[in-house]
């Protein structure tokens, strides 16, 4: 006979913890000790506890001893049961499995946030009933695929949890349906890893043996599922509580026998079954195969605080990662020990099935969990990379996660690096918050491993990159070449534009064809601007830029729109002693000489015209080269015979002041200058 014993056979972590709690309190207890329901689904264990004075009860009303204590079993209870215990002022000892407790917290939190709770599991199982008690018994419980159509309709805001001992296949089938039919759904895969491991191992063993023996209570859900899984692959599968339940006629001589046991089956019963099988067949077996204690111990790794080991991610929650370490209980990485970057989500860092290295923070946190840290491993590796980068002056990538006094903190290879405000950029930055959650390149400029302090500089990297770009820029620059730049700063005399490698200046006169008082009338800081090179001086590091476009030149519009002798409407914009300036188009003014304002002699333009008045005038002269336009209102008026020639001498020099005698026509620049004065 060859025996193959499953490494995962026997007490799971939760059951072992509960049993330790019971035995510890048997020694300490003054009054009676009761368990609210069988502590575990194993008759032999329950009977043994009864002999030691521990009685299983179904109702709190059965407790009459004031000094008695009630033990809450591994399956857990609902919220109302806790309240009943408090009301009765009973002493109680909570032996609920920590993994089940976690489900209670998930359900309560999401129920309070208006989620419909869905439990995938057996509605008659005490664990499921306890979970349902944390959402006021409103959960939809799905135990098989057929339940979906009967009990479930498409609902928004659904939170799904699982009984810890259900089969993985059941979870996958039902969960897949729910994903398709719910738009807002959250899944918490709360199947215990020990359950998964046990079922997987049972399947693998059953495929390779002649007889499969599953040891455990007949009322134990996880043991029954082990038997179901085994029977699919080995028809000679026997679910027994003790050796005596095996058929008497069953011969195991020359047989390959597989053995597994439920989570509530103590090691002593497994060992007893194996020993009696050997005695019955009167055969010699390999002692290594026969020793349950040795097989169990060899299946577990040894953990010590400070160790770095590899594990496999088995499930994720909103703020924790569960890792299979090959230990009797799983490891937990809290969000604070996963990464230094608070903006990252768990699913962006690790995924189920990933193999990761972890640091053992604590082997037992008081609830049986192994506390782990991923970021400590990252930091240990990161220090080597940081030190190498500092020596070689190489460039590293980091992410800004915090603004602090005097600078920012970046995470670089898991290490916190301080970047002073003066080193975050190659220019002054008034608000460092703009860098939050941004990725930056930097060099290490100071490092103190003993004090765990690292200082970095992005400025060095930026200046080096800019110098390289500037050299390339000067090699390619030419007058007329176009660029797209960012308006960096506005000054009274113009706008500075960042061209990527260098800054250029758009003089205020190059911003608009119209007269403007300040660059902000045309551009704002941060705007993208299409510019072209007007002039440059590499030695002085100066670049003059143009912004206004030739096609927007109003004199080009004049050229295509107006002709001599055209009669047009225009607006009086300025009155001067020698005439009136009128606006033909925005940016284009013409002059109506005082002699052309009226068909009568006038002393000054104000006698006839007012600023803002719209008038009709005839174009007398159009000099596009000198940008001068002369107009006449008088040409559109009838001649005044009585007054036309009496007092007017056309040869007199007082037609214009001395400074305007060169030409009656005035440039647009003259007009604008007059207006501004």
Short mmCIF file of N, CA and C in Angstrom, two decimals, residues 12 15 70 90 158 166 180 188 200 202 209 218 223 237 261 273-274 300 371 392 410 470 480 552 561 577 587 624 637:
data_model
loop_
_atom_site.label_atom_id
_atom_site.label_comp_id
_atom_site.label_asym_id
_atom_site.label_seq_id
_atom_site.Cartn_x
_atom_site.Cartn_y
_atom_site.Cartn_z
N UNK A 12 -7.44 24.23 9.42
CA UNK A 12 -7.01 25.48 8.78
C UNK A 12 -6.62 26.45 9.88
N UNK A 15 -9.63 27.48 12.27
CA UNK A 15 -10.06 26.43 13.21
C UNK A 15 -9.00 26.22 14.29
N UNK A 70 -19.65 32.77 26.77
CA UNK A 70 -20.10 32.21 25.50
C UNK A 70 -19.00 32.39 24.48
N UNK A 90 -23.69 39.43 28.94
CA UNK A 90 -22.98 38.16 29.01
C UNK A 90 -21.50 38.36 28.71
N UNK A 158 -24.03 46.89 -6.60
CA UNK A 158 -24.03 45.55 -6.03
C UNK A 158 -22.66 45.24 -5.45
N UNK A 166 -16.70 27.88 -0.32
CA UNK A 166 -17.34 27.41 -1.55
C UNK A 166 -16.30 27.03 -2.59
N UNK A 180 -21.97 40.60 -16.25
CA UNK A 180 -22.67 40.95 -17.50
C UNK A 180 -23.94 41.73 -17.21
N UNK A 188 -15.66 41.02 -4.08
CA UNK A 188 -14.66 40.71 -3.07
C UNK A 188 -14.52 39.18 -3.03
N UNK A 200 -7.75 22.03 -4.73
CA UNK A 200 -6.81 21.79 -5.83
C UNK A 200 -5.96 20.56 -5.57
N UNK A 202 -6.69 18.06 -3.54
CA UNK A 202 -7.53 16.86 -3.56
C UNK A 202 -7.75 16.39 -5.00
N UNK A 209 -4.70 8.11 -7.84
CA UNK A 209 -4.78 7.04 -6.84
C UNK A 209 -5.92 6.08 -7.17
N UNK A 218 -19.48 14.98 8.80
CA UNK A 218 -20.49 14.89 7.75
C UNK A 218 -21.24 16.21 7.54
N UNK A 223 -15.53 19.89 3.98
CA UNK A 223 -15.17 18.47 3.83
C UNK A 223 -16.04 17.81 2.76
N UNK A 237 -14.10 6.92 -3.80
CA UNK A 237 -13.87 7.98 -2.81
C UNK A 237 -14.77 7.73 -1.61
N UNK A 261 -8.17 15.82 4.34
CA UNK A 261 -9.08 16.03 5.47
C UNK A 261 -9.58 17.46 5.45
N UNK A 273 -6.54 7.39 11.62
CA UNK A 273 -7.04 6.70 10.43
C UNK A 273 -5.89 6.04 9.68
N UNK A 274 -4.79 6.78 9.51
CA UNK A 274 -3.65 6.24 8.77
C UNK A 274 -3.06 5.02 9.49
N UNK A 300 5.08 23.36 5.30
CA UNK A 300 5.06 24.78 5.65
C UNK A 300 6.46 25.38 5.62
N UNK A 371 2.12 39.94 8.65
CA UNK A 371 2.16 41.30 8.09
C UNK A 371 3.37 41.44 7.18
N UNK A 392 27.48 57.74 -10.81
CA UNK A 392 27.61 57.86 -12.27
C UNK A 392 26.94 59.12 -12.82
N UNK A 410 9.74 63.35 -4.09
CA UNK A 410 9.50 62.46 -5.23
C UNK A 410 9.85 61.03 -4.82
N UNK A 470 19.38 74.26 -27.29
CA UNK A 470 19.75 75.61 -27.73
C UNK A 470 20.81 75.55 -28.83
N UNK A 480 12.61 84.65 -40.78
CA UNK A 480 11.38 84.22 -41.44
C UNK A 480 10.90 82.85 -41.01
N UNK A 552 -3.17 90.12 -42.31
CA UNK A 552 -4.07 90.89 -41.45
C UNK A 552 -3.82 92.39 -41.53
N UNK A 561 -10.14 97.27 -51.33
CA UNK A 561 -11.51 97.73 -51.09
C UNK A 561 -11.79 99.15 -51.57
N UNK A 577 -6.19 121.24 -35.25
CA UNK A 577 -6.40 122.57 -35.85
C UNK A 577 -6.47 122.55 -37.37
N UNK A 587 -7.71 100.49 -37.55
CA UNK A 587 -6.29 100.57 -37.88
C UNK A 587 -5.98 101.43 -39.09
N UNK A 624 -0.82 104.25 -51.10
CA UNK A 624 -0.63 103.01 -50.35
C UNK A 624 0.80 102.83 -49.87
N UNK A 637 -20.66 118.48 -51.24
CA UNK A 637 -21.62 119.54 -50.93
C UNK A 637 -21.76 120.48 -52.12
#
